mmCIF file of the C-alpha atoms, coordinates in Angstrom:
data_MODEL
# 
_entry.id   MODEL 
# 
loop_
_atom_site.group_PDB 
_atom_site.id 
_atom_site.type_symbol 
_atom_site.label_atom_id 
_atom_site.label_alt_id 
_atom_site.label_comp_id 
_atom_site.label_asym_id 
_atom_site.label_entity_id 
_atom_site.label_seq_id 
_atom_site.pdbx_PDB_ins_code 
_atom_site.Cartn_x 
_atom_site.Cartn_y 
_atom_site.Cartn_z 
_atom_site.occupancy 
_atom_site.B_iso_or_equiv 
_atom_site.pdbx_formal_charge 
_atom_site.auth_seq_id 
_atom_site.auth_comp_id 
_atom_site.auth_asym_id 
_atom_site.auth_atom_id 
_atom_site.pdbx_PDB_model_num 
ATOM 1   C CA . VAL A 1 1   ? 96.444  89.213  106.890 1.00 0.00 ? 1   VAL A CA 1 
ATOM 2   C CA . LEU A 1 2   ? 99.641  87.881  108.895 1.00 0.00 ? 2   LEU A CA 1 
ATOM 3   C CA . ASP A 1 3   ? 100.687 88.205  113.084 1.00 0.00 ? 3   ASP A CA 1 
ATOM 4   C CA . GLY A 1 4   ? 104.151 88.890  112.665 1.00 0.00 ? 4   GLY A CA 1 
ATOM 5   C CA . PHE A 1 5   ? 106.218 88.917  109.224 1.00 0.00 ? 5   PHE A CA 1 
ATOM 6   C CA . GLU A 1 6   ? 109.451 88.424  107.782 1.00 0.00 ? 6   GLU A CA 1 
ATOM 7   C CA . TYR A 1 7   ? 110.404 90.295  104.544 1.00 0.00 ? 7   TYR A CA 1 
ATOM 8   C CA . ALA A 1 8   ? 110.825 87.630  101.848 1.00 0.00 ? 8   ALA A CA 1 
ATOM 9   C CA . ASP A 1 9   ? 107.275 86.192  102.941 1.00 0.00 ? 9   ASP A CA 1 
ATOM 10  C CA . LEU A 1 10  ? 106.048 89.714  101.669 1.00 0.00 ? 10  LEU A CA 1 
ATOM 11  C CA . ALA A 1 11  ? 107.614 89.355  98.780  1.00 0.00 ? 11  ALA A CA 1 
ATOM 12  C CA . ALA A 1 12  ? 105.984 86.421  98.051  1.00 0.00 ? 12  ALA A CA 1 
ATOM 13  C CA . HIS A 1 13  ? 102.868 88.381  97.864  1.00 0.00 ? 13  HIS A CA 1 
ATOM 14  C CA . PRO A 1 14  ? 102.051 90.196  94.388  1.00 0.00 ? 14  PRO A CA 1 
ATOM 15  C CA . ALA A 1 15  ? 100.934 93.075  96.058  1.00 0.00 ? 15  ALA A CA 1 
ATOM 16  C CA . LEU A 1 16  ? 99.534  94.127  99.370  1.00 0.00 ? 16  LEU A CA 1 
ATOM 17  C CA . VAL A 1 17  ? 97.248  96.593  100.733 1.00 0.00 ? 17  VAL A CA 1 
ATOM 18  C CA . LEU A 1 18  ? 98.099  100.061 103.093 1.00 0.00 ? 18  LEU A CA 1 
ATOM 19  C CA . ILE A 1 19  ? 96.018  100.004 106.292 1.00 0.00 ? 19  ILE A CA 1 
ATOM 20  C CA . PRO A 1 20  ? 97.729  102.543 107.853 1.00 0.00 ? 20  PRO A CA 1 
ATOM 21  C CA . TYR A 1 21  ? 98.098  103.031 112.490 1.00 0.00 ? 21  TYR A CA 1 
ATOM 22  C CA . THR A 1 22  ? 99.709  106.288 111.572 1.00 0.00 ? 22  THR A CA 1 
ATOM 23  C CA . LYS A 1 23  ? 100.580 109.176 109.149 1.00 0.00 ? 23  LYS A CA 1 
ATOM 24  C CA . SER A 1 24  ? 104.149 107.910 108.251 1.00 0.00 ? 24  SER A CA 1 
ATOM 25  C CA . VAL A 1 25  ? 105.311 104.485 108.540 1.00 0.00 ? 25  VAL A CA 1 
ATOM 26  C CA . MET A 1 26  ? 108.841 103.555 108.053 1.00 0.00 ? 26  MET A CA 1 
ATOM 27  C CA . SER A 1 27  ? 108.216 99.261  106.814 1.00 0.00 ? 27  SER A CA 1 
ATOM 28  C CA . PHE A 1 28  ? 106.113 101.702 103.816 1.00 0.00 ? 28  PHE A CA 1 
ATOM 29  C CA . PHE A 1 29  ? 109.021 102.679 102.759 1.00 0.00 ? 29  PHE A CA 1 
ATOM 30  C CA . GLU A 1 30  ? 110.796 98.865  102.909 1.00 0.00 ? 30  GLU A CA 1 
ATOM 31  C CA . LEU A 1 31  ? 108.281 97.762  100.615 1.00 0.00 ? 31  LEU A CA 1 
ATOM 32  C CA . TYR A 1 32  ? 107.931 100.247 98.177  1.00 0.00 ? 32  TYR A CA 1 
ATOM 33  C CA . ARG A 1 33  ? 112.003 99.283  97.926  1.00 0.00 ? 33  ARG A CA 1 
ATOM 34  C CA . MET A 1 34  ? 110.976 95.520  97.310  1.00 0.00 ? 34  MET A CA 1 
ATOM 35  C CA . ASN A 1 35  ? 108.984 96.780  93.481  1.00 0.00 ? 35  ASN A CA 1 
ATOM 36  C CA . ILE A 1 36  ? 105.519 95.440  95.339  1.00 0.00 ? 36  ILE A CA 1 
ATOM 37  C CA . PRO A 1 37  ? 102.579 96.711  93.900  1.00 0.00 ? 37  PRO A CA 1 
ATOM 38  C CA . ILE A 1 38  ? 100.805 98.422  97.302  1.00 0.00 ? 38  ILE A CA 1 
ATOM 39  C CA . PHE A 1 39  ? 97.259  100.056 96.976  1.00 0.00 ? 39  PHE A CA 1 
ATOM 40  C CA . ALA A 1 40  ? 96.190  102.574 99.640  1.00 0.00 ? 40  ALA A CA 1 
ATOM 41  C CA . PRO A 1 41  ? 92.430  103.961 100.622 1.00 0.00 ? 41  PRO A CA 1 
ATOM 42  C CA . THR A 1 42  ? 92.372  107.664 98.994  1.00 0.00 ? 42  THR A CA 1 
ATOM 43  C CA . VAL A 1 43  ? 92.872  110.478 101.229 1.00 0.00 ? 43  VAL A CA 1 
ATOM 44  C CA . ALA A 1 44  ? 89.324  110.737 101.516 1.00 0.00 ? 44  ALA A CA 1 
ATOM 45  C CA . LEU A 1 45  ? 88.388  107.434 102.549 1.00 0.00 ? 45  LEU A CA 1 
ATOM 46  C CA . LEU A 1 46  ? 90.597  107.461 104.712 1.00 0.00 ? 46  LEU A CA 1 
ATOM 47  C CA . ALA A 1 47  ? 89.754  110.399 106.766 1.00 0.00 ? 47  ALA A CA 1 
ATOM 48  C CA . ARG A 1 48  ? 86.225  109.196 106.892 1.00 0.00 ? 48  ARG A CA 1 
ATOM 49  C CA . TRP A 1 49  ? 88.254  105.815 108.413 1.00 0.00 ? 49  TRP A CA 1 
ATOM 50  C CA . ASP A 1 50  ? 90.241  108.087 110.751 1.00 0.00 ? 50  ASP A CA 1 
ATOM 51  C CA . SER A 1 51  ? 86.959  111.047 111.735 1.00 0.00 ? 51  SER A CA 1 
ATOM 52  C CA . GLU A 1 52  ? 84.446  107.695 112.384 1.00 0.00 ? 52  GLU A CA 1 
ATOM 53  C CA . ARG A 1 53  ? 87.287  105.040 113.404 1.00 0.00 ? 53  ARG A CA 1 
ATOM 54  C CA . GLN A 1 54  ? 89.853  106.494 114.781 1.00 0.00 ? 54  GLN A CA 1 
ATOM 55  C CA . LEU A 1 55  ? 91.998  104.052 111.586 1.00 0.00 ? 55  LEU A CA 1 
ATOM 56  C CA . LEU A 1 56  ? 95.370  106.732 112.345 1.00 0.00 ? 56  LEU A CA 1 
ATOM 57  C CA . SER A 1 57  ? 95.185  105.815 115.821 1.00 0.00 ? 57  SER A CA 1 
ATOM 58  C CA . GLU A 1 58  ? 99.092  107.339 116.939 1.00 0.00 ? 58  GLU A CA 1 
ATOM 59  C CA . ARG A 1 59  ? 98.229  110.234 114.484 1.00 0.00 ? 59  ARG A CA 1 
ATOM 60  C CA . ILE A 1 60  ? 97.421  112.062 117.509 1.00 0.00 ? 60  ILE A CA 1 
ATOM 61  C CA . TYR A 1 61  ? 99.824  112.348 120.604 1.00 0.00 ? 61  TYR A CA 1 
ATOM 62  C CA . TRP A 1 62  ? 98.515  115.499 122.469 1.00 0.00 ? 62  TRP A CA 1 
ATOM 63  C CA . THR A 1 63  ? 94.617  116.750 122.241 1.00 0.00 ? 63  THR A CA 1 
ATOM 64  C CA . LYS A 1 64  ? 95.617  119.270 124.777 1.00 0.00 ? 64  LYS A CA 1 
ATOM 65  C CA . ALA A 1 65  ? 98.577  121.006 122.255 1.00 0.00 ? 65  ALA A CA 1 
ATOM 66  C CA . PRO A 1 66  ? 99.215  124.291 121.689 1.00 0.00 ? 66  PRO A CA 1 
ATOM 67  C CA . GLN A 1 67  ? 98.610  125.858 117.786 1.00 0.00 ? 67  GLN A CA 1 
ATOM 68  C CA . PRO A 1 68  ? 102.715 125.282 115.773 1.00 0.00 ? 68  PRO A CA 1 
ATOM 69  C CA . ASN A 1 69  ? 104.188 128.630 115.674 1.00 0.00 ? 69  ASN A CA 1 
ATOM 70  C CA . ARG A 1 70  ? 102.121 130.488 112.534 1.00 0.00 ? 70  ARG A CA 1 
ATOM 71  C CA . TYR A 1 71  ? 104.977 131.036 109.115 1.00 0.00 ? 71  TYR A CA 1 
ATOM 72  C CA . PRO A 1 72  ? 104.562 132.851 106.323 1.00 0.00 ? 72  PRO A CA 1 
ATOM 73  C CA . ASN A 1 73  ? 102.264 130.118 103.642 1.00 0.00 ? 73  ASN A CA 1 
ATOM 74  C CA . THR A 1 74  ? 101.675 127.854 106.262 1.00 0.00 ? 74  THR A CA 1 
ATOM 75  C CA . THR A 1 75  ? 98.494  127.011 107.248 1.00 0.00 ? 75  THR A CA 1 
ATOM 76  C CA . THR A 1 76  ? 96.689  127.707 110.243 1.00 0.00 ? 76  THR A CA 1 
ATOM 77  C CA . LEU A 1 77  ? 94.531  124.125 109.334 1.00 0.00 ? 77  LEU A CA 1 
ATOM 78  C CA . SER A 1 78  ? 94.805  122.360 113.351 1.00 0.00 ? 78  SER A CA 1 
ATOM 79  C CA . PRO A 1 79  ? 96.962  118.691 113.158 1.00 0.00 ? 79  PRO A CA 1 
ATOM 80  C CA . ASN A 1 80  ? 94.851  117.371 116.275 1.00 0.00 ? 80  ASN A CA 1 
ATOM 81  C CA . THR A 1 81  ? 91.981  117.392 115.253 1.00 0.00 ? 81  THR A CA 1 
ATOM 82  C CA . ARG A 1 82  ? 89.309  115.037 113.716 1.00 0.00 ? 82  ARG A CA 1 
ATOM 83  C CA . GLN A 1 83  ? 86.369  117.440 114.088 1.00 0.00 ? 83  GLN A CA 1 
ATOM 84  C CA . GLN A 1 84  ? 87.205  118.725 111.130 1.00 0.00 ? 84  GLN A CA 1 
ATOM 85  C CA . PRO A 1 85  ? 86.896  117.252 107.319 1.00 0.00 ? 85  PRO A CA 1 
ATOM 86  C CA . GLU A 1 86  ? 89.779  120.384 105.576 1.00 0.00 ? 86  GLU A CA 1 
ATOM 87  C CA . ALA A 1 87  ? 91.931  119.733 108.359 1.00 0.00 ? 87  ALA A CA 1 
ATOM 88  C CA . LEU A 1 88  ? 91.433  115.977 108.391 1.00 0.00 ? 88  LEU A CA 1 
ATOM 89  C CA . MET A 1 89  ? 91.711  115.986 104.842 1.00 0.00 ? 89  MET A CA 1 
ATOM 90  C CA . HIS A 1 90  ? 94.608  118.515 104.522 1.00 0.00 ? 90  HIS A CA 1 
ATOM 91  C CA . TRP A 1 91  ? 96.821  116.602 107.018 1.00 0.00 ? 91  TRP A CA 1 
ATOM 92  C CA . ILE A 1 92  ? 95.529  113.418 105.638 1.00 0.00 ? 92  ILE A CA 1 
ATOM 93  C CA . GLY A 1 93  ? 97.231  114.062 102.260 1.00 0.00 ? 93  GLY A CA 1 
ATOM 94  C CA . LEU A 1 94  ? 100.597 114.913 103.255 1.00 0.00 ? 94  LEU A CA 1 
ATOM 95  C CA . CYS A 1 95  ? 100.976 110.404 104.625 1.00 0.00 ? 95  CYS A CA 1 
ATOM 96  C CA . ASP A 1 96  ? 103.792 109.693 102.369 1.00 0.00 ? 96  ASP A CA 1 
ATOM 97  C CA . TRP A 1 97  ? 101.980 107.580 100.200 1.00 0.00 ? 97  TRP A CA 1 
ATOM 98  C CA . TYR A 1 98  ? 100.464 109.730 98.886  1.00 0.00 ? 98  TYR A CA 1 
ATOM 99  C CA . HIS A 1 99  ? 103.719 111.219 97.569  1.00 0.00 ? 99  HIS A CA 1 
ATOM 100 C CA . PHE A 1 100 ? 105.026 109.045 95.817  1.00 0.00 ? 100 PHE A CA 1 
ATOM 101 C CA . PRO A 1 101 ? 103.766 107.118 92.550  1.00 0.00 ? 101 PRO A CA 1 
ATOM 102 C CA . ASN A 1 102 ? 102.522 104.255 91.091  1.00 0.00 ? 102 ASN A CA 1 
ATOM 103 C CA . ILE A 1 103 ? 100.225 103.903 94.166  1.00 0.00 ? 103 ILE A CA 1 
ATOM 104 C CA . THR A 1 104 ? 97.431  101.864 93.562  1.00 0.00 ? 104 THR A CA 1 
ATOM 105 C CA . TYR A 1 105 ? 94.436  104.760 95.696  1.00 0.00 ? 105 TYR A CA 1 
ATOM 106 C CA . PHE A 1 106 ? 90.704  102.681 96.277  1.00 0.00 ? 106 PHE A CA 1 
ATOM 107 C CA . SER A 1 107 ? 87.645  104.550 96.749  1.00 0.00 ? 107 SER A CA 1 
ATOM 108 C CA . SER A 1 108 ? 85.572  101.794 98.658  1.00 0.00 ? 108 SER A CA 1 
ATOM 109 C CA . TRP A 1 109 ? 85.868  98.328  99.602  1.00 0.00 ? 109 TRP A CA 1 
ATOM 110 C CA . SER A 1 110 ? 84.626  97.539  96.137  1.00 0.00 ? 110 SER A CA 1 
ATOM 111 C CA . ASP A 1 111 ? 86.676  99.678  93.924  1.00 0.00 ? 111 ASP A CA 1 
ATOM 112 C CA . LEU A 1 112 ? 89.471  97.757  95.645  1.00 0.00 ? 112 LEU A CA 1 
ATOM 113 C CA . LEU A 1 113 ? 88.666  95.091  94.085  1.00 0.00 ? 113 LEU A CA 1 
ATOM 114 C CA . ARG A 1 114 ? 87.682  96.007  91.543  1.00 0.00 ? 114 ARG A CA 1 
ATOM 115 C CA . LYS A 1 115 ? 91.524  97.432  91.572  1.00 0.00 ? 115 LYS A CA 1 
ATOM 116 C CA . LEU A 1 116 ? 92.733  94.208  92.557  1.00 0.00 ? 116 LEU A CA 1 
ATOM 117 C CA . ARG A 1 117 ? 91.966  92.343  89.820  1.00 0.00 ? 117 ARG A CA 1 
ATOM 118 C CA . ALA A 1 118 ? 92.004  94.305  86.935  1.00 0.00 ? 118 ALA A CA 1 
ATOM 119 C CA . THR A 1 119 ? 95.564  96.337  87.922  1.00 0.00 ? 119 THR A CA 1 
ATOM 120 C CA . ARG A 1 120 ? 98.877  95.038  86.064  1.00 0.00 ? 120 ARG A CA 1 
ATOM 121 C CA . LEU A 1 121 ? 100.541 94.178  89.094  1.00 0.00 ? 121 LEU A CA 1 
ATOM 122 C CA . SER A 1 122 ? 103.974 93.244  86.585  1.00 0.00 ? 122 SER A CA 1 
ATOM 123 C CA . ALA A 1 123 ? 103.690 96.544  85.622  1.00 0.00 ? 123 ALA A CA 1 
ATOM 124 C CA . VAL A 1 124 ? 103.754 98.652  88.573  1.00 0.00 ? 124 VAL A CA 1 
ATOM 125 C CA . SER A 1 125 ? 106.378 96.478  90.340  1.00 0.00 ? 125 SER A CA 1 
ATOM 126 C CA . ALA A 1 126 ? 107.858 97.761  86.979  1.00 0.00 ? 126 ALA A CA 1 
ATOM 127 C CA . ALA A 1 127 ? 107.935 100.639 87.244  1.00 0.00 ? 127 ALA A CA 1 
ATOM 128 C CA . MET A 1 128 ? 107.906 101.026 91.538  1.00 0.00 ? 128 MET A CA 1 
ATOM 129 C CA . MET A 1 129 ? 111.575 99.342  89.844  1.00 0.00 ? 129 MET A CA 1 
ATOM 130 C CA . ALA A 1 130 ? 112.224 102.862 87.860  1.00 0.00 ? 130 ALA A CA 1 
ATOM 131 C CA . ALA A 1 131 ? 111.372 105.002 90.065  1.00 0.00 ? 131 ALA A CA 1 
ATOM 132 C CA . ASN A 1 132 ? 113.504 103.365 92.265  1.00 0.00 ? 132 ASN A CA 1 
ATOM 133 C CA . LYS A 1 133 ? 116.217 103.879 90.467  1.00 0.00 ? 133 LYS A CA 1 
ATOM 134 C CA . ARG A 1 134 ? 115.951 106.835 89.983  1.00 0.00 ? 134 ARG A CA 1 
ATOM 135 C CA . LEU A 1 135 ? 114.933 107.812 94.305  1.00 0.00 ? 135 LEU A CA 1 
ATOM 136 C CA . LEU A 1 136 ? 119.132 105.580 94.424  1.00 0.00 ? 136 LEU A CA 1 
ATOM 137 C CA . ALA A 1 137 ? 120.546 107.609 91.470  1.00 0.00 ? 137 ALA A CA 1 
ATOM 138 C CA . GLU A 1 138 ? 119.195 110.940 92.754  1.00 0.00 ? 138 GLU A CA 1 
ATOM 139 C CA . LEU A 1 139 ? 120.096 110.413 96.078  1.00 0.00 ? 139 LEU A CA 1 
ATOM 140 C CA . ARG A 1 140 ? 123.740 109.516 95.492  1.00 0.00 ? 140 ARG A CA 1 
ATOM 141 C CA . LEU A 1 141 ? 124.230 113.169 93.775  1.00 0.00 ? 141 LEU A CA 1 
ATOM 142 C CA . THR A 1 142 ? 122.896 114.407 97.039  1.00 0.00 ? 142 THR A CA 1 
ATOM 143 C CA . TRP A 1 143 ? 125.502 112.691 99.431  1.00 0.00 ? 143 TRP A CA 1 
ATOM 144 C CA . ARG A 1 144 ? 128.436 113.400 96.951  1.00 0.00 ? 144 ARG A CA 1 
ATOM 145 C CA . LYS A 1 145 ? 127.833 116.988 96.802  1.00 0.00 ? 145 LYS A CA 1 
ATOM 146 C CA . LEU A 1 146 ? 127.215 117.262 100.709 1.00 0.00 ? 146 LEU A CA 1 
ATOM 147 C CA . PHE A 1 147 ? 130.114 114.945 101.854 1.00 0.00 ? 147 PHE A CA 1 
ATOM 148 C CA . VAL A 1 148 ? 132.220 117.412 99.025  1.00 0.00 ? 148 VAL A CA 1 
ATOM 149 C CA . ARG A 1 149 ? 130.513 119.860 100.908 1.00 0.00 ? 149 ARG A CA 1 
ATOM 150 C CA . MET A 1 150 ? 131.169 119.501 104.541 1.00 0.00 ? 150 MET A CA 1 
ATOM 151 C CA . PHE A 1 151 ? 134.875 118.316 103.567 1.00 0.00 ? 151 PHE A CA 1 
ATOM 152 C CA . HIS A 1 152 ? 135.401 121.364 101.350 1.00 0.00 ? 152 HIS A CA 1 
ATOM 153 C CA . GLY A 1 153 ? 136.666 118.956 98.972  1.00 0.00 ? 153 GLY A CA 1 
ATOM 154 C CA . ILE A 1 154 ? 138.166 116.389 100.834 1.00 0.00 ? 154 ILE A CA 1 
ATOM 155 C CA . GLU A 1 155 ? 136.942 112.970 99.600  1.00 0.00 ? 155 GLU A CA 1 
ATOM 156 C CA . PRO A 1 156 ? 135.795 110.778 102.365 1.00 0.00 ? 156 PRO A CA 1 
ATOM 157 C CA . GLY A 1 157 ? 138.124 108.180 103.457 1.00 0.00 ? 157 GLY A CA 1 
ATOM 158 C CA . SER A 1 158 ? 141.349 110.211 102.726 1.00 0.00 ? 158 SER A CA 1 
ATOM 159 C CA . ARG A 1 159 ? 141.879 112.839 105.645 1.00 0.00 ? 159 ARG A CA 1 
ATOM 160 C CA . LEU A 1 160 ? 144.595 111.758 108.281 1.00 0.00 ? 160 LEU A CA 1 
ATOM 161 C CA . VAL A 1 161 ? 142.646 111.207 111.791 1.00 0.00 ? 161 VAL A CA 1 
ATOM 162 C CA . PRO A 1 162 ? 144.017 110.553 114.671 1.00 0.00 ? 162 PRO A CA 1 
ATOM 163 C CA . HIS A 1 163 ? 143.248 107.369 116.599 1.00 0.00 ? 163 HIS A CA 1 
ATOM 164 C CA . ASP A 1 164 ? 143.451 108.298 119.949 1.00 0.00 ? 164 ASP A CA 1 
ATOM 165 C CA . TYR A 1 165 ? 139.472 109.492 120.014 1.00 0.00 ? 165 TYR A CA 1 
ATOM 166 C CA . ARG A 1 166 ? 140.904 113.142 122.180 1.00 0.00 ? 166 ARG A CA 1 
ATOM 167 C CA . LYS A 1 167 ? 143.181 114.226 120.068 1.00 0.00 ? 167 LYS A CA 1 
ATOM 168 C CA . ALA A 1 168 ? 140.583 113.816 117.054 1.00 0.00 ? 168 ALA A CA 1 
ATOM 169 C CA . MET A 1 169 ? 137.631 115.081 118.483 1.00 0.00 ? 169 MET A CA 1 
ATOM 170 C CA . ARG A 1 170 ? 140.515 117.851 119.035 1.00 0.00 ? 170 ARG A CA 1 
ATOM 171 C CA . ALA A 1 171 ? 142.198 118.195 115.237 1.00 0.00 ? 171 ALA A CA 1 
ATOM 172 C CA . LEU A 1 172 ? 139.078 118.107 113.594 1.00 0.00 ? 172 LEU A CA 1 
ATOM 173 C CA . TYR A 1 173 ? 135.995 120.094 115.212 1.00 0.00 ? 173 TYR A CA 1 
ATOM 174 C CA . GLY A 1 174 ? 139.328 122.467 117.986 1.00 0.00 ? 174 GLY A CA 1 
ATOM 175 C CA . SER A 1 175 ? 137.325 120.949 121.463 1.00 0.00 ? 175 SER A CA 1 
ATOM 176 C CA . VAL A 1 176 ? 137.126 117.906 122.892 1.00 0.00 ? 176 VAL A CA 1 
ATOM 177 C CA . PRO A 1 177 ? 132.885 117.438 124.651 1.00 0.00 ? 177 PRO A CA 1 
ATOM 178 C CA . SER A 1 178 ? 132.263 117.548 127.828 1.00 0.00 ? 178 SER A CA 1 
ATOM 179 C CA . LYS A 1 179 ? 131.943 114.566 130.560 1.00 0.00 ? 179 LYS A CA 1 
ATOM 180 C CA . ARG A 1 180 ? 130.199 116.296 132.353 1.00 0.00 ? 180 ARG A CA 1 
ATOM 181 C CA . GLU A 1 181 ? 125.778 114.621 131.402 1.00 0.00 ? 181 GLU A CA 1 
ATOM 182 C CA . PRO A 1 182 ? 123.549 116.949 130.532 1.00 0.00 ? 182 PRO A CA 1 
ATOM 183 C CA . SER A 1 183 ? 120.938 117.957 133.075 1.00 0.00 ? 183 SER A CA 1 
ATOM 184 C CA . CYS A 1 184 ? 118.206 115.865 132.925 1.00 0.00 ? 184 CYS A CA 1 
ATOM 185 C CA . VAL A 1 185 ? 115.055 118.265 134.019 1.00 0.00 ? 185 VAL A CA 1 
ATOM 186 C CA . ARG A 1 186 ? 112.630 117.990 132.628 1.00 0.00 ? 186 ARG A CA 1 
ATOM 187 C CA . GLU A 1 187 ? 110.966 122.467 130.452 1.00 0.00 ? 187 GLU A CA 1 
ATOM 188 C CA . SER A 1 188 ? 108.582 120.913 128.165 1.00 0.00 ? 188 SER A CA 1 
ATOM 189 C CA . ARG A 1 189 ? 104.883 118.941 129.257 1.00 0.00 ? 189 ARG A CA 1 
ATOM 190 C CA . PRO A 1 190 ? 103.835 118.724 125.800 1.00 0.00 ? 190 PRO A CA 1 
ATOM 191 C CA . GLU A 1 191 ? 100.988 116.236 126.672 1.00 0.00 ? 191 GLU A CA 1 
ATOM 192 C CA . MET A 1 192 ? 100.007 118.211 129.179 1.00 0.00 ? 192 MET A CA 1 
ATOM 193 C CA . GLY A 1 193 ? 99.569  121.005 126.738 1.00 0.00 ? 193 GLY A CA 1 
ATOM 194 C CA . GLU A 1 194 ? 103.555 123.212 128.421 1.00 0.00 ? 194 GLU A CA 1 
ATOM 195 C CA . TRP A 1 195 ? 106.531 124.485 126.690 1.00 0.00 ? 195 TRP A CA 1 
ATOM 196 C CA . GLY A 1 196 ? 109.934 125.313 127.913 1.00 0.00 ? 196 GLY A CA 1 
# 
């Protein structure tokens, strides 16, 4: 366990064990992009740890939050509980690390130790690198398509935009945003179960 770290220090390690404190951790994406093999608890193990020890301490922000609106094809399971095993399994199963390829899952500490010894880390790292390259190519294509739609076929950087802010806003959007400060009236207090 490191008390603070630099990414260069992490890159020197052959693998890492992810013990998350919440459902989405930005460092997971950064470490995955570095092709460092990641070992994570199975959904069942993480759900058990959260139920017994509140491991995912930041997963539930407002215990009195109302149920979200119901839409077709959505669950009625509460995301704000630790007492319902089915709900825990459902919502924890949506954590980021369960949807990336090449993550190694362990179901107990002894299973983790066995997998740390047996896993060919260089092969996992190579597979992560290939997955990252594929994702980068997909993202570039997606952004190119979005830019074509956003700029109606005009190449980004090729349109003439006035250097003056007010003139540019008028030319591009037909108006200039108001300088008036927005209202600071608080209409919702989700922590109290009040929604404006």
